[in-house]
PDB file of C-alpha atoms in Angstrom:
ATOM      1  CA  MET A   1     -66.676  56.561  65.016  1.00 80.00           C
ATOM      2  CA  ASP A   2     -70.064  58.246  64.735  1.00 95.00           C
ATOM      3  CA  LEU A   3     -71.664  55.743  67.095  1.00 97.00           C
ATOM      4  CA  PHE A   4     -68.910  56.388  69.636  1.00 98.00           C
ATOM      5  CA  SER A   5     -69.762  60.090  69.480  1.00 98.00           C
ATOM      6  CA  ARG A   6     -73.520  59.559  69.800  1.00 98.00           C
ATOM      7  CA  SER A   7     -73.150  57.137  72.717  1.00 98.00           C
ATOM      8  CA  TRP A   8     -70.644  59.338  74.555  1.00 98.00           C
ATOM      9  CA  THR A   9     -72.650  62.519  74.001  1.00 98.00           C
ATOM     10  CA  ALA A  10     -75.831  60.824  75.239  1.00 98.00           C
ATOM     11  CA  LEU A  11     -74.087  59.589  78.390  1.00 98.00           C
ATOM     12  CA  ARG A  12     -72.560  62.974  79.195  1.00 98.00           C
ATOM     13  CA  THR A  13     -75.890  64.668  78.555  1.00 97.00           C
ATOM     14  CA  ALA A  14     -77.637  62.249  80.914  1.00 97.00           C
ATOM     15  CA  VAL A  15     -75.109  63.127  83.626  1.00 98.00           C
ATOM     16  CA  ALA A  16     -75.516  66.860  83.010  1.00 97.00           C
ATOM     17  CA  GLU A  17     -79.292  66.569  83.415  1.00 96.00           C
ATOM     18  CA  LEU A  18     -79.145  64.874  86.828  1.00 97.00           C
ATOM     19  CA  PRO A  19     -80.298  66.871  89.859  1.00 96.00           C
ATOM     20  CA  ASP A  20     -77.738  67.045  92.648  1.00 97.00           C
ATOM     21  CA  LYS A  21     -79.642  64.616  94.876  1.00 97.00           C
ATOM     22  CA  ASP A  22     -79.284  61.832  92.327  1.00 97.00           C
ATOM     23  CA  PHE A  23     -75.505  61.805  92.692  1.00 98.00           C
ATOM     24  CA  GLU A  24     -75.999  60.184  96.113  1.00 97.00           C
ATOM     25  CA  ARG A  25     -78.156  57.370  94.752  1.00 97.00           C
ATOM     26  CA  GLN A  26     -76.856  53.880  94.040  1.00 97.00           C
ATOM     27  CA  SER A  27     -75.616  53.224  90.528  1.00 97.00           C
ATOM     28  CA  GLY A  28     -75.742  49.928  88.693  1.00 96.00           C
ATOM     29  CA  CYS A  29     -72.090  49.301  89.634  1.00 93.00           C
ATOM     30  CA  THR A  30     -71.774  47.314  92.863  1.00 89.00           C
ATOM     31  CA  GLY A  31     -70.408  49.491  95.651  1.00 89.00           C
ATOM     32  CA  TRP A  32     -70.595  52.737  93.674  1.00 95.00           C
ATOM     33  CA  LEU A  33     -72.898  55.695  94.015  1.00 97.00           C
ATOM     34  CA  VAL A  34     -73.767  57.696  90.913  1.00 98.00           C
ATOM     35  CA  ARG A  35     -71.061  60.211  91.853  1.00 98.00           C
ATOM     36  CA  ASP A  36     -68.480  57.395  91.894  1.00 97.00           C
ATOM     37  CA  LEU A  37     -69.568  56.257  88.454  1.00 97.00           C
ATOM     38  CA  VAL A  38     -69.284  59.807  87.109  1.00 98.00           C
ATOM     39  CA  CYS A  39     -65.764  60.002  88.512  1.00 98.00           C
ATOM     40  CA  HIS A  40     -64.974  56.754  86.699  1.00 97.00           C
ATOM     41  CA  LEU A  41     -66.251  58.298  83.464  1.00 98.00           C
ATOM     42  CA  ILE A  42     -63.763  61.138  83.906  1.00 98.00           C
ATOM     43  CA  ILE A  43     -60.990  58.542  84.191  1.00 97.00           C
ATOM     44  CA  ASP A  44     -62.369  56.752  81.118  1.00 98.00           C
ATOM     45  CA  ALA A  45     -62.262  60.008  79.151  1.00 98.00           C
ATOM     46  CA  GLN A  46     -58.646  60.498  80.171  1.00 98.00           C
ATOM     47  CA  ASP A  47     -57.883  56.965  78.986  1.00 98.00           C
ATOM     48  CA  VAL A  48     -59.417  57.736  75.592  1.00 98.00           C
ATOM     49  CA  LEU A  49     -57.254  60.838  75.260  1.00 98.00           C
ATOM     50  CA  ILE A  50     -54.108  58.961  76.291  1.00 98.00           C
ATOM     51  CA  THR A  51     -54.748  56.008  73.996  1.00 98.00           C
ATOM     52  CA  LEU A  52     -55.506  58.080  70.911  1.00 98.00           C
ATOM     53  CA  VAL A  53     -52.104  59.786  71.209  1.00 98.00           C
ATOM     54  CA  THR A  54     -50.183  56.571  71.922  1.00 98.00           C
ATOM     55  CA  PRO A  55     -49.244  55.277  68.465  1.00 97.00           C
ATOM     56  CA  ALA A  56     -48.091  51.725  67.806  1.00 98.00           C
ATOM     57  CA  GLU A  57     -45.955  50.382  64.981  1.00 96.00           C
ATOM     58  CA  THR A  58     -46.642  46.674  65.410  1.00 98.00           C
ATOM     59  CA  ALA A  59     -49.579  44.689  64.068  1.00 98.00           C
ATOM     60  CA  PRO A  60     -52.872  44.735  65.985  1.00 98.00           C
ATOM     61  CA  THR A  61     -53.180  42.119  68.690  1.00 98.00           C
ATOM     62  CA  VAL A  62     -56.884  42.661  69.435  1.00 98.00           C
ATOM     63  CA  ASP A  63     -59.968  44.165  67.830  1.00 98.00           C
ATOM     64  CA  ALA A  64     -63.145  45.782  69.201  1.00 98.00           C
ATOM     65  CA  VAL A  65     -64.409  42.443  70.545  1.00 98.00           C
ATOM     66  CA  THR A  66     -61.234  40.693  71.689  1.00 98.00           C
ATOM     67  CA  TYR A  67     -60.187  43.928  73.431  1.00 98.00           C
ATOM     68  CA  TRP A  68     -62.448  42.810  76.289  1.00 98.00           C
ATOM     69  CA  ASN A  69     -61.273  40.379  78.949  1.00 95.00           C
ATOM     70  CA  VAL A  70     -63.922  38.160  80.522  1.00 94.00           C
ATOM     71  CA  GLU A  71     -63.449  37.856  84.269  1.00 86.00           C
ATOM     72  CA  ASN A  72     -64.676  35.085  86.542  1.00 71.00           C
ATOM     73  CA  GLN A  73     -66.197  37.180  89.317  1.00 76.00           C
ATOM     74  CA  PRO A  74     -68.359  40.338  89.276  1.00 74.00           C
ATOM     75  CA  PRO A  75     -66.719  43.381  90.885  1.00 72.00           C
ATOM     76  CA  THR A  76     -67.446  43.910  94.567  1.00 70.00           C
ATOM     77  CA  GLY A  77     -66.368  47.544  94.754  1.00 66.00           C
ATOM     78  CA  GLU A  78     -63.511  46.561  97.076  1.00 73.00           C
ATOM     79  CA  ASP A  79     -60.771  46.414  94.429  1.00 79.00           C
ATOM     80  CA  PRO A  80     -58.059  49.017  95.246  1.00 82.00           C
ATOM     81  CA  LEU A  81     -58.697  50.945  92.030  1.00 81.00           C
ATOM     82  CA  ASP A  82     -62.448  50.882  92.629  1.00 83.00           C
ATOM     83  CA  ALA A  83     -61.881  52.121  96.174  1.00 87.00           C
ATOM     84  CA  LEU A  84     -59.613  54.887  94.859  1.00 92.00           C
ATOM     85  CA  THR A  85     -62.395  56.021  92.528  1.00 94.00           C
ATOM     86  CA  VAL A  86     -64.752  56.327  95.497  1.00 94.00           C
ATOM     87  CA  ARG A  87     -62.238  58.473  97.374  1.00 95.00           C
ATOM     88  CA  LEU A  88     -61.620  60.670  94.346  1.00 96.00           C
ATOM     89  CA  ALA A  89     -65.347  61.166  93.836  1.00 97.00           C
ATOM     90  CA  ALA A  90     -65.808  62.210  97.467  1.00 96.00           C
ATOM     91  CA  ALA A  91     -62.989  64.742  97.098  1.00 97.00           C
ATOM     92  CA  TYR A  92     -65.033  66.685  94.545  1.00 96.00           C
ATOM     93  CA  GLU A  93     -67.518  67.477  97.358  1.00 92.00           C
ATOM     94  CA  GLU A  94     -70.093  69.084  95.028  1.00 96.00           C
ATOM     95  CA  PRO A  95     -71.799  67.466  92.000  1.00 97.00           C
ATOM     96  CA  ARG A  96     -71.228  70.581  89.889  1.00 97.00           C
ATOM     97  CA  LEU A  97     -67.475  70.074  90.160  1.00 98.00           C
ATOM     98  CA  LEU A  98     -67.804  66.515  88.901  1.00 98.00           C
ATOM     99  CA  THR A  99     -70.035  67.529  86.010  1.00 98.00           C
ATOM    100  CA  PHE A 100     -67.716  70.393  85.097  1.00 97.00           C
ATOM    101  CA  HIS A 101     -64.694  68.096  84.971  1.00 98.00           C
ATOM    102  CA  LEU A 102     -66.588  65.449  82.992  1.00 98.00           C
ATOM    103  CA  ASP A 103     -67.760  68.054  80.494  1.00 98.00           C
ATOM    104  CA  ASP A 104     -64.259  69.491  80.185  1.00 98.00           C
ATOM    105  CA  VAL A 105     -62.311  66.247  79.746  1.00 98.00           C
ATOM    106  CA  GLY A 106     -65.206  64.423  78.097  1.00 98.00           C
ATOM    107  CA  SER A 107     -65.619  67.068  75.407  1.00 98.00           C
ATOM    108  CA  ALA A 108     -61.906  66.858  74.661  1.00 98.00           C
ATOM    109  CA  ALA A 109     -62.125  63.070  74.362  1.00 98.00           C
ATOM    110  CA  GLY A 110     -65.063  63.447  72.003  1.00 98.00           C
ATOM    111  CA  ARG A 111     -63.155  65.904  69.803  1.00 98.00           C
ATOM    112  CA  ALA A 112     -60.085  63.658  69.763  1.00 98.00           C
ATOM    113  CA  ALA A 113     -62.221  60.714  68.678  1.00 98.00           C
ATOM    114  CA  ALA A 114     -63.805  62.730  65.879  1.00 97.00           C
ATOM    115  CA  LEU A 115     -60.359  63.742  64.586  1.00 97.00           C
ATOM    116  CA  ALA A 116     -58.808  60.277  64.863  1.00 97.00           C
ATOM    117  CA  ASP A 117     -57.896  58.255  61.777  1.00 98.00           C
ATOM    118  CA  PRO A 118     -59.741  54.943  62.297  1.00 98.00           C
ATOM    119  CA  GLY A 119     -56.946  53.013  60.605  1.00 98.00           C
ATOM    120  CA  VAL A 120     -54.162  54.308  62.837  1.00 98.00           C
ATOM    121  CA  ARG A 121     -52.815  51.737  65.282  1.00 98.00           C
ATOM    122  CA  VAL A 122     -52.749  52.681  68.945  1.00 98.00           C
ATOM    123  CA  SER A 123     -51.596  50.966  72.107  1.00 98.00           C
ATOM    124  CA  THR A 124     -53.360  50.466  75.427  1.00 98.00           C
ATOM    125  CA  ARG A 125     -53.260  47.824  78.179  1.00 96.00           C
ATOM    126  CA  ASP A 126     -50.193  46.271  76.496  1.00 96.00           C
ATOM    127  CA  GLU A 127     -52.276  45.574  73.392  1.00 98.00           C
ATOM    128  CA  VAL A 128     -52.342  47.094  69.897  1.00 98.00           C
ATOM    129  CA  LEU A 129     -55.491  47.825  67.904  1.00 98.00           C
ATOM    130  CA  THR A 130     -56.737  50.337  65.386  1.00 98.00           C
ATOM    131  CA  ALA A 131     -58.240  53.572  66.647  1.00 98.00           C
ATOM    132  CA  GLY A 132     -61.498  52.572  64.963  1.00 98.00           C
ATOM    133  CA  ASP A 133     -61.651  49.276  66.851  1.00 98.00           C
ATOM    134  CA  TYR A 134     -60.711  51.000  70.108  1.00 98.00           C
ATOM    135  CA  LEU A 135     -63.514  53.539  69.759  1.00 98.00           C
ATOM    136  CA  THR A 136     -65.966  50.814  68.758  1.00 98.00           C
ATOM    137  CA  ALA A 137     -65.050  48.881  71.910  1.00 98.00           C
ATOM    138  CA  TYR A 138     -65.901  51.989  73.888  1.00 98.00           C
ATOM    139  CA  VAL A 139     -69.444  52.031  72.490  1.00 98.00           C
ATOM    140  CA  LEU A 140     -69.986  48.997  74.717  1.00 98.00           C
ATOM    141  CA  GLU A 141     -68.289  50.778  77.639  1.00 98.00           C
ATOM    142  CA  TRP A 142     -70.445  53.897  77.284  1.00 98.00           C
ATOM    143  CA  THR A 143     -73.651  51.928  76.797  1.00 98.00           C
ATOM    144  CA  LEU A 144     -73.139  49.691  79.827  1.00 98.00           C
ATOM    145  CA  HIS A 145     -72.208  52.633  82.024  1.00 98.00           C
ATOM    146  CA  HIS A 146     -75.203  54.587  80.754  1.00 98.00           C
ATOM    147  CA  LEU A 147     -77.341  51.686  81.969  1.00 98.00           C
ATOM    148  CA  ASP A 148     -75.428  51.769  85.270  1.00 98.00           C
ATOM    149  CA  LEU A 149     -76.077  55.491  85.580  1.00 98.00           C
ATOM    150  CA  ILE A 150     -79.843  55.178  85.208  1.00 98.00           C
ATOM    151  CA  ALA A 151     -80.256  51.843  87.036  1.00 98.00           C
ATOM    152  CA  HIS A 152     -82.180  53.487  89.896  1.00 97.00           C
ATOM    153  CA  LEU A 153     -83.245  56.647  88.062  1.00 96.00           C
ATOM    154  CA  PRO A 154     -86.422  55.723  86.167  1.00 90.00           C
ATOM    155  CA  ASP A 155     -86.887  59.213  84.713  1.00 89.00           C
ATOM    156  CA  ALA A 156     -83.367  59.493  83.257  1.00 93.00           C
ATOM    157  CA  THR A 157     -82.726  59.304  79.520  1.00 93.00           C
ATOM    158  CA  GLU A 158     -81.792  55.863  78.206  1.00 96.00           C
ATOM    159  CA  PRO A 159     -78.844  55.078  75.900  1.00 98.00           C
ATOM    160  CA  PRO A 160     -79.313  55.497  72.127  1.00 98.00           C
ATOM    161  CA  THR A 161     -81.086  52.525  70.554  1.00 98.00           C
ATOM    162  CA  GLU A 162     -78.316  52.058  67.996  1.00 98.00           C
ATOM    163  CA  GLY A 163     -75.726  51.936  70.785  1.00 98.00           C
ATOM    164  CA  LEU A 164     -77.762  49.293  72.600  1.00 98.00           C
ATOM    165  CA  ALA A 165     -78.028  47.220  69.420  1.00 98.00           C
ATOM    166  CA  ARG A 166     -74.313  47.446  68.606  1.00 98.00           C
ATOM    167  CA  SER A 167     -73.383  46.630  72.204  1.00 98.00           C
ATOM    168  CA  ARG A 168     -75.633  43.579  72.183  1.00 98.00           C
ATOM    169  CA  ALA A 169     -74.015  42.410  68.949  1.00 98.00           C
ATOM    170  CA  MET A 170     -70.544  42.770  70.491  1.00 98.00           C
ATOM    171  CA  LEU A 171     -71.604  40.943  73.658  1.00 98.00           C
ATOM    172  CA  GLU A 172     -72.973  38.103  71.537  1.00 98.00           C
ATOM    173  CA  GLN A 173     -69.627  37.900  69.732  1.00 98.00           C
ATOM    174  CA  ILE A 174     -67.842  37.791  73.078  1.00 97.00           C
ATOM    175  CA  ALA A 175     -70.206  35.038  74.247  1.00 97.00           C
ATOM    176  CA  ASP A 176     -70.017  33.275  70.873  1.00 97.00           C
ATOM    177  CA  ALA A 177     -73.779  32.848  71.142  1.00 97.00           C
ATOM    178  CA  ALA A 178     -76.925  34.852  70.432  1.00 98.00           C
ATOM    179  CA  PHE A 179     -79.376  35.959  73.087  1.00 98.00           C
ATOM    180  CA  PRO A 180     -82.989  34.909  72.531  1.00 98.00           C
ATOM    181  CA  ALA A 181     -84.964  37.161  70.195  1.00 97.00           C
ATOM    182  CA  SER A 182     -87.431  37.721  73.050  1.00 97.00           C
ATOM    183  CA  PHE A 183     -84.742  39.647  74.943  1.00 98.00           C
ATOM    184  CA  SER A 184     -84.637  43.377  74.312  1.00 98.00           C
ATOM    185  CA  ASP A 185     -81.167  44.778  73.667  1.00 98.00           C
ATOM    186  CA  LYS A 186     -81.223  46.368  77.111  1.00 98.00           C
ATOM    187  CA  ASP A 187     -82.197  43.134  78.853  1.00 98.00           C
ATOM    188  CA  ALA A 188     -79.576  41.157  76.926  1.00 98.00           C
ATOM    189  CA  LEU A 189     -76.908  43.562  78.169  1.00 98.00           C
ATOM    190  CA  LEU A 190     -78.144  43.655  81.760  1.00 98.00           C
ATOM    191  CA  VAL A 191     -78.556  39.885  82.085  1.00 98.00           C
ATOM    192  CA  GLY A 192     -75.541  39.080  79.949  1.00 97.00           C
ATOM    193  CA  THR A 193     -73.153  41.136  82.082  1.00 97.00           C
ATOM    194  CA  GLY A 194     -74.683  40.166  85.413  1.00 95.00           C
ATOM    195  CA  ARG A 195     -76.240  43.550  86.084  1.00 95.00           C
ATOM    196  CA  ARG A 196     -79.433  41.722  86.911  1.00 95.00           C
ATOM    197  CA  ALA A 197     -80.319  38.066  87.344  1.00 96.00           C
ATOM    198  CA  PRO A 198     -82.489  36.416  84.698  1.00 97.00           C
ATOM    199  CA  THR A 199     -86.029  35.504  85.598  1.00 97.00           C
ATOM    200  CA  ASP A 200     -86.936  31.816  85.553  1.00 97.00           C
ATOM    201  CA  THR A 201     -88.559  32.292  82.159  1.00 97.00           C
ATOM    202  CA  GLU A 202     -85.506  34.104  80.780  1.00 97.00           C
ATOM    203  CA  LYS A 203     -83.177  31.426  82.148  1.00 97.00           C
ATOM    204  CA  ALA A 204     -85.171  28.755  80.363  1.00 97.00           C
ATOM    205  CA  GLU A 205     -85.054  30.765  77.131  1.00 98.00           C
ATOM    206  CA  LEU A 206     -81.300  31.218  77.452  1.00 98.00           C
ATOM    207  CA  GLY A 207     -80.737  27.471  77.396  1.00 97.00           C
ATOM    208  CA  GLU A 208     -77.048  26.537  77.252  1.00 95.00           C
ATOM    209  CA  LEU A 209     -76.028  30.199  77.141  1.00 96.00           C
ATOM    210  CA  ALA A 210     -77.159  30.570  80.764  1.00 96.00           C
ATOM    211  CA  ALA A 211     -74.158  28.509  81.862  1.00 94.00           C
ATOM    212  CA  LYS A 212     -71.775  31.079  80.337  1.00 93.00           C
ATOM    213  CA  LEU A 213     -73.299  34.008  82.172  1.00 95.00           C
ATOM    214  CA  PRO A 214     -72.557  36.457  83.546  1.00 96.00           C
ATOM    215  CA  LEU A 215     -69.887  37.821  81.214  1.00 96.00           C
ATOM    216  CA  VAL A 216     -67.913  40.131  83.490  1.00 95.00           C
ATOM    217  CA  LEU A 217     -66.015  42.455  81.175  1.00 95.00           C
ATOM    218  CA  GLY A 218     -62.764  44.096  82.080  1.00 90.00           C
TER     219      GLY A 218
END
């Protein structure tokens, strides 16, 4: 729960610190500008709020790791929901409106997470899991999108080191394999999820794991 809060606060702070011109730069998400990614974060925050107040009575069907679906193809930005996000982001017109909405809804999501009982079962995406597992899954979401946010912004603040480490551990569980010790947590996440291609040296170090990559999470 605490790591969710630290990762989410760091991501929202990184957005708040961006100059207006950076909202028009490319993000690490194919087909999305930074402003589109920020709009997606607003939708994510709404999802957190909705899920935490959607109780379930049945047994959990997934946990923080199995919550994630592994897709076959990386997103192209042309999916209807992705395209809708782009249109919504453009409708804000000014970066300050996006940052205001993210701060407003994002702060509420952060407070809801802090108040949540980690053992309570909640429902989302036709699955049931504990609130604690749901919020742990979102550490990976926040960390990956923080990397997407700063992909072309070398001076922006990076995700918390503990969030990077926990996200790497979850990705290794999803892959059912460990990344080489020579890989930093950041590089394991970027290469592992297809956000950048491995170098020849990295591919050799990955060995059999290279055949499983990228892990496109949805």
